[in-house]
CSV table of C-alpha atoms and ligand atoms in Angstrom, one decimal:
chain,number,residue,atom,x,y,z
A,1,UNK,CA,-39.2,5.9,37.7
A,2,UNK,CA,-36.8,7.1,35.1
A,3,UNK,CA,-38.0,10.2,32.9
A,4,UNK,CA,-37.3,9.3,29.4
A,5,UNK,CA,-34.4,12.0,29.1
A,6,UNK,CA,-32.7,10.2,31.7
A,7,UNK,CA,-33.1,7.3,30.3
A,8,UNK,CA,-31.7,8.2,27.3
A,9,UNK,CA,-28.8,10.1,28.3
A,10,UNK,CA,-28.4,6.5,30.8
A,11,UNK,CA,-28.0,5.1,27.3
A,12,UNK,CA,-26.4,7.3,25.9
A,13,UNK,CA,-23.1,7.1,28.8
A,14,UNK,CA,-23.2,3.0,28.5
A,15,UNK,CA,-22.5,3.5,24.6
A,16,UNK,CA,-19.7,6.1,25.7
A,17,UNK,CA,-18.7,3.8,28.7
A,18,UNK,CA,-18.2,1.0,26.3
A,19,UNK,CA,-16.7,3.1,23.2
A,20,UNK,CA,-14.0,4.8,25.7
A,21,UNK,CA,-13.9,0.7,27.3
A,22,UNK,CA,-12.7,-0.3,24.0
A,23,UNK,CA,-10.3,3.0,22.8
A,24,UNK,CA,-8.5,2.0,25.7
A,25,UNK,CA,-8.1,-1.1,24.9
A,26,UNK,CA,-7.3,-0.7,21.7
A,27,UNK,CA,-4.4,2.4,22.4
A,28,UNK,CA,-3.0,0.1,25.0
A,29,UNK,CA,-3.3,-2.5,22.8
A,30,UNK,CA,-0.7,-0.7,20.6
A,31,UNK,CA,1.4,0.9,23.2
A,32,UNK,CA,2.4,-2.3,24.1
A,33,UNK,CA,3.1,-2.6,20.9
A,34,UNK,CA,5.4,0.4,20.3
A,35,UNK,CA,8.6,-1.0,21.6
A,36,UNK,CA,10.7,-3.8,19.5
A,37,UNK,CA,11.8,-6.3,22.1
A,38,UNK,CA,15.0,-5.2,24.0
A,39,UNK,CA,18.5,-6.0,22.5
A,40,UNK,CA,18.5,-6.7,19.0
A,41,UNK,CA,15.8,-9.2,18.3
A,42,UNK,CA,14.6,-8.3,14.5
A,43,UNK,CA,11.0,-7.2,14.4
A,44,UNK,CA,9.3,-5.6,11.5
A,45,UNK,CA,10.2,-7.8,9.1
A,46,UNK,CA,9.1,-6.8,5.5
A,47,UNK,CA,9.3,-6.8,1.6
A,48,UNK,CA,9.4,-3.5,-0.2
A,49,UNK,CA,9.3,-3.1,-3.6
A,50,UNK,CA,10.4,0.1,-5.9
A,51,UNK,CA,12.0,-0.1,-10.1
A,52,UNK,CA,12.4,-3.9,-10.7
A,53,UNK,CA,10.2,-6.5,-8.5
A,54,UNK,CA,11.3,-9.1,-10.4
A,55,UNK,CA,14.8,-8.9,-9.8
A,56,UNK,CA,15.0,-6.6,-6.5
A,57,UNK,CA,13.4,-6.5,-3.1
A,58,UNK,CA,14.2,-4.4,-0.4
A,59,UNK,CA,14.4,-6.3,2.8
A,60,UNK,CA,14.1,-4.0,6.3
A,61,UNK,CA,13.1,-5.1,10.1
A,62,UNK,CA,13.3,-3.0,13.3
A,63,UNK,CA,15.6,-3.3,16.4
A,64,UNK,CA,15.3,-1.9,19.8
A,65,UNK,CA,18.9,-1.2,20.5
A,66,UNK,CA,22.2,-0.3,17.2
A,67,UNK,CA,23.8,-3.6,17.3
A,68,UNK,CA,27.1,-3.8,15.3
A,69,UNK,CA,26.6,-6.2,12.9
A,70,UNK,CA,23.4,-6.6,10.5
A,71,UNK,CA,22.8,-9.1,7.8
A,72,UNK,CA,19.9,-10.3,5.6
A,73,UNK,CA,20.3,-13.9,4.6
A,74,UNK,CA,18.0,-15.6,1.8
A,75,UNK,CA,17.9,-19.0,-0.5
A,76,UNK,CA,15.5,-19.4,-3.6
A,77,UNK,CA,13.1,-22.3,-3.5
A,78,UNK,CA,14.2,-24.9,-1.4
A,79,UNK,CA,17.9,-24.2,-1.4
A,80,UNK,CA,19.9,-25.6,1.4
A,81,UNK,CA,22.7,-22.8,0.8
A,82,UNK,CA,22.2,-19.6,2.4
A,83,UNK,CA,23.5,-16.2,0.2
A,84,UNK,CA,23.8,-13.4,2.3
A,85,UNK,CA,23.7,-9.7,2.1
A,86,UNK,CA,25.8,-7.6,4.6
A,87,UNK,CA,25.6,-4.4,3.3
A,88,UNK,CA,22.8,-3.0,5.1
A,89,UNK,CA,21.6,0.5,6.2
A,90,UNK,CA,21.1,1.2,9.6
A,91,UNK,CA,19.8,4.5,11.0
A,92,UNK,CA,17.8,5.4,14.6
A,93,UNK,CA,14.2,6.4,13.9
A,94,UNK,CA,13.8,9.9,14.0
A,95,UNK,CA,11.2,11.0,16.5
A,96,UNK,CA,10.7,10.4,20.1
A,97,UNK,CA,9.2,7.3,21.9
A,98,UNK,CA,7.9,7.6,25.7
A,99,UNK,CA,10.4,5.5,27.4
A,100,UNK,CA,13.8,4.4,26.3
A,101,UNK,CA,15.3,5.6,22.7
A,102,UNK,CA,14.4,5.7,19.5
A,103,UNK,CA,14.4,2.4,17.7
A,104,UNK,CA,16.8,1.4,14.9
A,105,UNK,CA,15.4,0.7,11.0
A,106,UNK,CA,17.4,-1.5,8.9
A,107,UNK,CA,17.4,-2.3,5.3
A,108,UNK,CA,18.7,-3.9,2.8
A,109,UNK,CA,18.6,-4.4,-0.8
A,110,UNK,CA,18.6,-8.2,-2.3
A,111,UNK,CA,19.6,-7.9,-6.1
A,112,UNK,CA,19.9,-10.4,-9.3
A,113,UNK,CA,17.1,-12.4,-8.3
A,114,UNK,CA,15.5,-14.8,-10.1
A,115,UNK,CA,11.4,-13.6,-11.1
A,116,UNK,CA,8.6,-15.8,-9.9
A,117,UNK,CA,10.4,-17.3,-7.5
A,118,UNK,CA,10.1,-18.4,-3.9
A,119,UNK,CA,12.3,-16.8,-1.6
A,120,UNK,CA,13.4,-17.8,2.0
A,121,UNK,CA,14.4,-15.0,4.3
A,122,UNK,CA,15.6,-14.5,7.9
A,123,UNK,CA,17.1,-11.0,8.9
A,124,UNK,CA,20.0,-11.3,11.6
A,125,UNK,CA,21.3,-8.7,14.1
A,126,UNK,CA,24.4,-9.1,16.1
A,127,UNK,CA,23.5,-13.1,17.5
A,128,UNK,CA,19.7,-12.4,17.4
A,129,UNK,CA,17.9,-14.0,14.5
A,130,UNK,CA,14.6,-13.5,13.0
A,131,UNK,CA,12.2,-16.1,12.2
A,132,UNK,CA,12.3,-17.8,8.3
A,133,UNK,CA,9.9,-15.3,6.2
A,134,UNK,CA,9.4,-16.2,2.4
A,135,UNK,CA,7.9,-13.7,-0.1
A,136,UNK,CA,8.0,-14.3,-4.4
A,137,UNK,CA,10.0,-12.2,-6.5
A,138,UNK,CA,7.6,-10.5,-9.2
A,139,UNK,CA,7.2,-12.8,-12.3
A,140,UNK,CA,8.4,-11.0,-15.6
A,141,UNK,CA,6.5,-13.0,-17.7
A,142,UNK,CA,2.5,-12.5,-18.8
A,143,UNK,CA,1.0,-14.6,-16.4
A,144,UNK,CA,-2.4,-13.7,-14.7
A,145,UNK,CA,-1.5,-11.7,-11.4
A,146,UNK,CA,-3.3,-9.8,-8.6
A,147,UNK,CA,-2.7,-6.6,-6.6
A,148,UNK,CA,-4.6,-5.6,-3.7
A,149,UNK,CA,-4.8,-1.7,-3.6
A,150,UNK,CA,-5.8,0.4,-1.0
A,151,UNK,CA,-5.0,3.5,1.4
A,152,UNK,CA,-6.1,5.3,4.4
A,153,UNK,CA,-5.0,3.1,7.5
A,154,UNK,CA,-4.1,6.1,9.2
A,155,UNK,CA,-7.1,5.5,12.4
A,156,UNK,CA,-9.0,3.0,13.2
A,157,UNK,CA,-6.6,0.5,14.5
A,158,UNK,CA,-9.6,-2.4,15.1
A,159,UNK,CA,-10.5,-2.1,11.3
A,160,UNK,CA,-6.9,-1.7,10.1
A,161,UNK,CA,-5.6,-5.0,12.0
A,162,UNK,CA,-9.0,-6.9,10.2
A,163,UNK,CA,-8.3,-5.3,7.1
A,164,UNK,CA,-4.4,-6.6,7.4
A,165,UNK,CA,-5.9,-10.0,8.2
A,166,UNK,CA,-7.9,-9.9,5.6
A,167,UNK,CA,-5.4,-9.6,3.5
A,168,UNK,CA,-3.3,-12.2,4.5
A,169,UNK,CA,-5.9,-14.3,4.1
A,170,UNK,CA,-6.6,-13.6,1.0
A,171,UNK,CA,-2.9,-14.5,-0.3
A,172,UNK,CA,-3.3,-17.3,1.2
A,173,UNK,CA,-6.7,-18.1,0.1
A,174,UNK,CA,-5.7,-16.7,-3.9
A,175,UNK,CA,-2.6,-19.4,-3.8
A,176,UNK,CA,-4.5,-22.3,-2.6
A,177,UNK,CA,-7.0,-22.2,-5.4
A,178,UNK,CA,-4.8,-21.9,-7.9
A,179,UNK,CA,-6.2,-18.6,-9.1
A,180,UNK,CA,-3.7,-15.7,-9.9
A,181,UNK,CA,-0.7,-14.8,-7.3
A,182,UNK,CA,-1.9,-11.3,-5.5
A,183,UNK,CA,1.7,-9.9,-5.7
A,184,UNK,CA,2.2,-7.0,-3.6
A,185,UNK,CA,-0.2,-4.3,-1.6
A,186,UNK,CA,0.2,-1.3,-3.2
A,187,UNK,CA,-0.7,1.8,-0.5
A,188,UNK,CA,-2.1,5.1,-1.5
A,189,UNK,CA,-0.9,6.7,1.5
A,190,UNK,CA,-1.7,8.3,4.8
A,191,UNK,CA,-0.4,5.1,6.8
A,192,UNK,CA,-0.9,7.1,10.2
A,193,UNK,CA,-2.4,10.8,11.5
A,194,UNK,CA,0.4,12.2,12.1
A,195,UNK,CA,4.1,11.2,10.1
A,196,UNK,CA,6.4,13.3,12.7
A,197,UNK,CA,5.2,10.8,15.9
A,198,UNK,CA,7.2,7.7,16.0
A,199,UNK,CA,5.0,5.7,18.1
A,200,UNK,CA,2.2,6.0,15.3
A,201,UNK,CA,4.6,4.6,13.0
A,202,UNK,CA,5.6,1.7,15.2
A,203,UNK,CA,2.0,0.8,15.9
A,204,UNK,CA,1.3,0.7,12.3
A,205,UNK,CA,4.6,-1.6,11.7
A,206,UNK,CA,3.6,-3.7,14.5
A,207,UNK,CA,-0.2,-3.6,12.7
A,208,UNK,CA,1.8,-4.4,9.3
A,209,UNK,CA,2.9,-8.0,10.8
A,210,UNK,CA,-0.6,-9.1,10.4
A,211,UNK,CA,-0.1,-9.5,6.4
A,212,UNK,CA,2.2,-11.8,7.0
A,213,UNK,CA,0.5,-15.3,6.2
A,214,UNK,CA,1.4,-17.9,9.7
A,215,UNK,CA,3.4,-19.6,7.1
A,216,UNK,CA,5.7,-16.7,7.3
A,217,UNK,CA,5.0,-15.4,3.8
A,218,UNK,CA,5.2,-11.6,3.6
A,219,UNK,CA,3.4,-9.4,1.0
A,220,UNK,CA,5.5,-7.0,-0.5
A,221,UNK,CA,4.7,-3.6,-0.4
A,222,UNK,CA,4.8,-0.4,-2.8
A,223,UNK,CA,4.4,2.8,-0.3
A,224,UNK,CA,2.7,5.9,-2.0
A,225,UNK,CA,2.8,9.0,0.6
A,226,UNK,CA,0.0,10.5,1.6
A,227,UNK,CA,-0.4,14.5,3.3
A,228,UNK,CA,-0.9,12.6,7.0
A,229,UNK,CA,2.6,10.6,5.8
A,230,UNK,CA,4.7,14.0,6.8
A,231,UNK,CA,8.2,14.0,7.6
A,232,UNK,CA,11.5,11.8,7.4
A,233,UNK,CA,10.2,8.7,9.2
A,234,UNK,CA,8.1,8.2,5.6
A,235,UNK,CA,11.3,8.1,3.8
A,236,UNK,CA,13.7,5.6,6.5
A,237,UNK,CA,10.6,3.3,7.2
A,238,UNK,CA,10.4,2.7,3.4
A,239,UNK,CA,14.2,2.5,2.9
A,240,UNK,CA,13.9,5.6,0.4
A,241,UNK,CA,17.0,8.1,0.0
A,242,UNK,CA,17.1,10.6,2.7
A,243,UNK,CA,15.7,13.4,0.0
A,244,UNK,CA,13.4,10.9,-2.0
A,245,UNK,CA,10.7,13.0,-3.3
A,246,UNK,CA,8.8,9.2,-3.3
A,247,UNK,CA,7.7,9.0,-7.4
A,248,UNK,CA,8.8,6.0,-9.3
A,249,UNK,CA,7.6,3.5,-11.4
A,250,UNK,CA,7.7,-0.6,-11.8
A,251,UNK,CA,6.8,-3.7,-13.4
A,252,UNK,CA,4.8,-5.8,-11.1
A,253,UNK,CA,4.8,-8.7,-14.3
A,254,UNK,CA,5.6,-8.8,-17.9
A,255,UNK,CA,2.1,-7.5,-18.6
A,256,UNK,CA,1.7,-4.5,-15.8
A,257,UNK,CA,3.8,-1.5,-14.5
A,258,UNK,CA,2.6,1.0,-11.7
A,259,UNK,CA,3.6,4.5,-11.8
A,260,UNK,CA,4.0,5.6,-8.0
A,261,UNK,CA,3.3,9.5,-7.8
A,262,UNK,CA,3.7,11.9,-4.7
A,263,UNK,CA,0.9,14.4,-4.6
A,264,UNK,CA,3.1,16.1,-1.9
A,265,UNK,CA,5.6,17.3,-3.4
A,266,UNK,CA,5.6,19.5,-6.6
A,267,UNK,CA,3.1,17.7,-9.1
A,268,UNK,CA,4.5,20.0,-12.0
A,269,UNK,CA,7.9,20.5,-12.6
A,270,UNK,CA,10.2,17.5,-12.3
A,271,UNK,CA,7.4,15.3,-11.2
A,272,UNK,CA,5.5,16.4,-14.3
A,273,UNK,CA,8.6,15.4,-17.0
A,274,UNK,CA,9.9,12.6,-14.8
A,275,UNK,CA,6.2,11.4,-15.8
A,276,UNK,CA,6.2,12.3,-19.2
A,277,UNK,CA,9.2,10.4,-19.9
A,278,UNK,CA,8.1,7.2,-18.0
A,279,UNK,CA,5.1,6.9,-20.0
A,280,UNK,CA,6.8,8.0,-23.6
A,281,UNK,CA,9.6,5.1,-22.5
A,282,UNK,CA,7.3,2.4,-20.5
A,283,UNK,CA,3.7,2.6,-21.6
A,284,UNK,CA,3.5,0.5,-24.3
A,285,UNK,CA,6.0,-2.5,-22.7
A,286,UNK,CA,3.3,-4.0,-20.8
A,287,UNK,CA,-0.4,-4.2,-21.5
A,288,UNK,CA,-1.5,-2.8,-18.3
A,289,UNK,CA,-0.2,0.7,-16.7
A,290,UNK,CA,-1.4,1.5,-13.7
A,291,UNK,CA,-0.5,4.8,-11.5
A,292,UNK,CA,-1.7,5.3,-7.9
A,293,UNK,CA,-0.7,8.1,-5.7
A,294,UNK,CA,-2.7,10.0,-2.5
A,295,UNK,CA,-4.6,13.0,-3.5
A,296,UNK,CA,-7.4,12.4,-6.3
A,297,UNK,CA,-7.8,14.2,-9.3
A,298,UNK,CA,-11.4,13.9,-9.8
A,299,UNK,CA,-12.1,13.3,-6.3
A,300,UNK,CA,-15.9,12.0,-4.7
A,301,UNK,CA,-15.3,14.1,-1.8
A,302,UNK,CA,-12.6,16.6,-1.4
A,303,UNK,CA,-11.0,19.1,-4.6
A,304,UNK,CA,-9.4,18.0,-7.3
A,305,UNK,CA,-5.5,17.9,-6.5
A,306,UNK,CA,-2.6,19.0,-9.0
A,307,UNK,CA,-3.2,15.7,-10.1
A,308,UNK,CA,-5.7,17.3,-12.0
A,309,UNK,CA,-3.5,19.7,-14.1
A,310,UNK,CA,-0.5,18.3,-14.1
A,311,UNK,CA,-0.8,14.6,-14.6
A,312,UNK,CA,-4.6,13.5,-16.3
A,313,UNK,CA,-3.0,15.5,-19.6
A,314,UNK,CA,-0.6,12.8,-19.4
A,315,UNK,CA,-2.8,9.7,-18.5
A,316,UNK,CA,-4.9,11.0,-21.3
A,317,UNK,CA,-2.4,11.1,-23.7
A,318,UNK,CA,-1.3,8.0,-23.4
A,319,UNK,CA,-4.1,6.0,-22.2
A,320,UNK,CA,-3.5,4.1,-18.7
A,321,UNK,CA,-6.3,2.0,-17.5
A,322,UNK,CA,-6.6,2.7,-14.4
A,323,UNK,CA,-5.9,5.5,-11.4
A,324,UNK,CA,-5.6,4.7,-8.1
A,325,UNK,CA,-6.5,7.2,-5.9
A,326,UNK,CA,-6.8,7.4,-1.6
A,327,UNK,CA,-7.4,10.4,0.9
A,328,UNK,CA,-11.4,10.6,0.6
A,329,UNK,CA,-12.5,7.8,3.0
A,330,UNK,CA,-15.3,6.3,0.5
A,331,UNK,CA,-15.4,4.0,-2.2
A,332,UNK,CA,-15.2,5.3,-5.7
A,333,UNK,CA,-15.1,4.7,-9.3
A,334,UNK,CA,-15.3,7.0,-12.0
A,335,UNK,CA,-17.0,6.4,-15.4
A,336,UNK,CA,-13.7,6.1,-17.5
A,337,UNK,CA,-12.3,9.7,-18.3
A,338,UNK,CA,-10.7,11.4,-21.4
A,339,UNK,CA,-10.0,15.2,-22.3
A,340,UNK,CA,-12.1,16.2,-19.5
A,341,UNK,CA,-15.5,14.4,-20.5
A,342,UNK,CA,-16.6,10.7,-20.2
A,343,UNK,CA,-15.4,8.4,-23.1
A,344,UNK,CA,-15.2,4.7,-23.4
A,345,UNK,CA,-11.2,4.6,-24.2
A,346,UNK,CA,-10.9,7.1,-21.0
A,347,UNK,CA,-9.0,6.3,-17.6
A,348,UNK,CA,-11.1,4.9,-14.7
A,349,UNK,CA,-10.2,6.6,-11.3
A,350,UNK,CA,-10.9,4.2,-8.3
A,351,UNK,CA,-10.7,5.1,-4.4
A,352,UNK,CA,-10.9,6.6,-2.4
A,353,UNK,CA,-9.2,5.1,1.0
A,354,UNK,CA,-10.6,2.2,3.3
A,355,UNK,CA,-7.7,0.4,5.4
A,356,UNK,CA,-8.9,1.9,8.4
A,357,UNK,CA,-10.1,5.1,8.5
A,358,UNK,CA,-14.0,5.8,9.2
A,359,UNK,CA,-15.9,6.6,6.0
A,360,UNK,CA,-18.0,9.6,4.5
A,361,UNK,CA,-20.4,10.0,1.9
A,362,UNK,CA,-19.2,10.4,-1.7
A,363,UNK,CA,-20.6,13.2,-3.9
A,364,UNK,CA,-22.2,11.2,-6.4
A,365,UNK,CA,-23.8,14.4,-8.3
A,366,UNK,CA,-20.6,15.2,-9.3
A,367,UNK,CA,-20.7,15.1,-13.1
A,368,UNK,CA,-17.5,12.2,-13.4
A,369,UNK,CA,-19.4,9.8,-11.0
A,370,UNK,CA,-23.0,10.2,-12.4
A,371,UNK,CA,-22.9,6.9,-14.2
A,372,UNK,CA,-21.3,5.3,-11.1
A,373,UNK,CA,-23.5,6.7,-8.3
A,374,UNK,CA,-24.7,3.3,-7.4
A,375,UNK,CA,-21.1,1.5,-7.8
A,376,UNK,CA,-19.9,3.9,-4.7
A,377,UNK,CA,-20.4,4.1,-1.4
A,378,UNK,CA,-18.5,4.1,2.6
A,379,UNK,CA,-17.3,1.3,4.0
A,380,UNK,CA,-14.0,-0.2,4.7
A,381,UNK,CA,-12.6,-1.6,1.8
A,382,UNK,CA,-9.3,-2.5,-0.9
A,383,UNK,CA,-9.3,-3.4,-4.1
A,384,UNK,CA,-8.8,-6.3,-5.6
A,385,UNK,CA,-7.2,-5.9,-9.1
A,386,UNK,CA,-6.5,-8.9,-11.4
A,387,UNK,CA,-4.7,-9.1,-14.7
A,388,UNK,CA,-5.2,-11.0,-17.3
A,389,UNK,CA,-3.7,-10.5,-21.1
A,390,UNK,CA,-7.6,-9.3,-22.6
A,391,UNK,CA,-9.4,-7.9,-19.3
A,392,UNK,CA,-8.6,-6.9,-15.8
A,393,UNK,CA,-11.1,-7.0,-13.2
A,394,UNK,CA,-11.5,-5.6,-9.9
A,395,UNK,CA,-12.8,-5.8,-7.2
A,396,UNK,CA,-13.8,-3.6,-4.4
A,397,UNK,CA,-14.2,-6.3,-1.5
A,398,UNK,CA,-15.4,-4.8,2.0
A,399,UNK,CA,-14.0,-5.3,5.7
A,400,UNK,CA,-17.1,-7.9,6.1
A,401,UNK,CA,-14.9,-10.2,2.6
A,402,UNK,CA,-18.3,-9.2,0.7
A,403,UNK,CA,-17.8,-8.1,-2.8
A,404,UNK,CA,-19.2,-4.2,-3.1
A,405,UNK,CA,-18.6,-3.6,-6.5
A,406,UNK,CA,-17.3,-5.5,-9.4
A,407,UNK,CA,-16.1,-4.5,-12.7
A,408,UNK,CA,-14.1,-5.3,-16.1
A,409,UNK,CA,-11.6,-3.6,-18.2
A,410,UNK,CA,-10.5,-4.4,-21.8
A,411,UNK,CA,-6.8,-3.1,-22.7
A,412,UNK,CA,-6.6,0.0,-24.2
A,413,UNK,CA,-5.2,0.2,-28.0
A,414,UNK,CA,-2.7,2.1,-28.7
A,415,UNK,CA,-3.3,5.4,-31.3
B,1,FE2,FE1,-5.1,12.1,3.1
């Protein structure tokens, strides 16, 4: 007869047995993975988007071996003419992978195109060509729009690849019933654990593929790094400059601009006035300004970041609606914020990370989520965000497609 220790620590080995069962699974799962197929077959075909998404995308895929000749080639709507782009930047990874060499990132930058508008795309390397992708060009007019926001896919690779799904889903799902285009995915950072191991990176590219709809459309991305995000991969994965410090700022329609912050880097300093004069310049343009960035500056879990001192002055001042903050692994929103105390016309700060990552418990004594306690929580998440010209409302919608929390915005009046 078994004693009931034994019993229990019988138990307790099957639930390791079967946890270790599936790690395995799941790491080998995505070492497969970490290799582009040999020669120069494109892989890792996506959208980026930085300073104008209604004109510009940044096209980039992945190749196993250099190649010598790269090209992105694209129509608009159902043009039978191809345009094509051949200027495009080609560097190897940096960073080691088990077998073999380092893989090869291209990119390339696709200008003077035409907002709200369907675009056909196919990336070609020496004689291999990728499949047609399409993705839409950001409109510029004040059309209803949706962003889905989130962060933290750095573990978890089971919940990230249903979170991706998820996602494409929902583009898909948005589109068909004719409610409001969901744009992009803006990230709040920490992709992976750790930004200096390639085969991290090339997992989470391979994971990326899963937001492509089976139609081929891809959702364009706007990377925010996170302190897991270390390193130069960051910077060629996202086709920044070499020496990008990763802070910039665009319209995703004629009604909304995101301010993209690094919160590791120097907050103050150049950060701090490059900020400053966005927001004197851009803030009133569109009805909407939104920033997002990693490290939270009232944060549910963690300290505040130089987020804190540096840039709330600002978002104060000139009265965004919303900050979108990762790194705590919980959900999160704040009553809305000004001058350090709660007051209707104030910023709302939502969070804090959910694309992958396991969960904690927010801090809901803390005096800026008080009000909120009961909209907050841990599970994985994103956000939902959509814009209309008198109220945005978002949406925190969990891993299981149930809607957590809910809430609406009016736009903020200018002084
Ligand atoms: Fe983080």
């Amino acid at each position: 007869m078994l004693s009931k220790n034994s019993h229990v620590s019988r138990t307790l080995f099957a639930i390791l047995a079967i946890t270790g069962l599936l790690v395995v699974v799941l790491q080998s799962a995505g070492a497969q993975n970490n290799q582009p197929q040999s020669g120069t077959t494109p892989r890792h075909v996506r959208v980026i988007w930085r300073t104008a998404p209604a004109t510009e995308a940044i096209v980039a895929w992945t190749t196993s071996e250099q190649g010598t000749s790269h090209k992105v080639e694209y129509a608009a709507g159902d043009e039978t003419e191809w345009h094509s782009v051949e200027s495009v930047d080609t560097q190897q990874f940096d960073g080691q992978v088990k077998r073999g060499t380092a893989p090869y990132v291209h990119s390339a930058q696709l200008a003077e195109l035409t907002p709200a508008t369907k675009y056909r795309v196919r990336c070609l390397s020496d004689e291999e060509t990728s499949r047609e992708y399409y993705f839409y060009t950001a409109p510029d007019d004040k059309r209803p729009i949706a962003l889905i926001y989130g962060g933290d896919s750095r573990s978890g690779w089971g919940e990230r690849m249903a979170m991706n799904r998820m996602m494409a889903n929902m583009v898909a799902e948005q589109s068909k019933a004719g409610r409001p285009e969901i744009v992009a995915l803006a990230h709040g950072g920490d992709f992976i654990v750790n930004g200096t191991d390639l085969p991290q990176w090339l997992t989470w590219l391979e994971h990326c593929e899963q937001t492509t709809g089976t139609d081929g459309r891809l959702l364009p991305i706007v990377p925010a790094r996170g302190n897991h995000d270390m390193g130069p991969i960051f910077n060629q994965l996202f086709a920044f400059p070499k020496e990008s410090e990763n802070y910039y700022a665009g319209n995703l329609s004629g009604n909304v601009r995101l301010a993209t912050l690094n919160t590791e880097t120097v907050t103050g300093g150049e950060q701090r006035e490059w900020l400053a004069d966005e927001l004197a310049e851009h803030r009133w343009d569109t009805t909407w300004y939104l920033a997002q960035y990693h490290k939270p500056a009232f944060p549910a879990v963690k300290i505040p970041s130089g987020a804190l001192p540096n840039w709330v002055p600002l978002f104060d001042q000139y009265k965004i609606d919303l900050a979108c903050e990762a790194d705590g692994h919980v959900i999160k929103r704040t009553s809305p914020l000004r001058n350090g105390k709660i007051d209707a016309e104030g910023v709302v700060y939502i969070g804090e990370g959910g694309l992958g990552v396991g969960q904690r418990t927010p801090k809901t004594g803390r005096w800026f989520l008080q009000e909120t306690a009961e909209h907050c929580g841990s599970d994985h998440h994103l956000h939902l965000i959509t814009f209309y010209d008198d109220r945005m409302e978002v949406r925190v919608i969990t891993m299981a497609g149930e809607v957590f929390d809910e809430f609406t915005l009016k736009p903020h009046q200018q002084d």
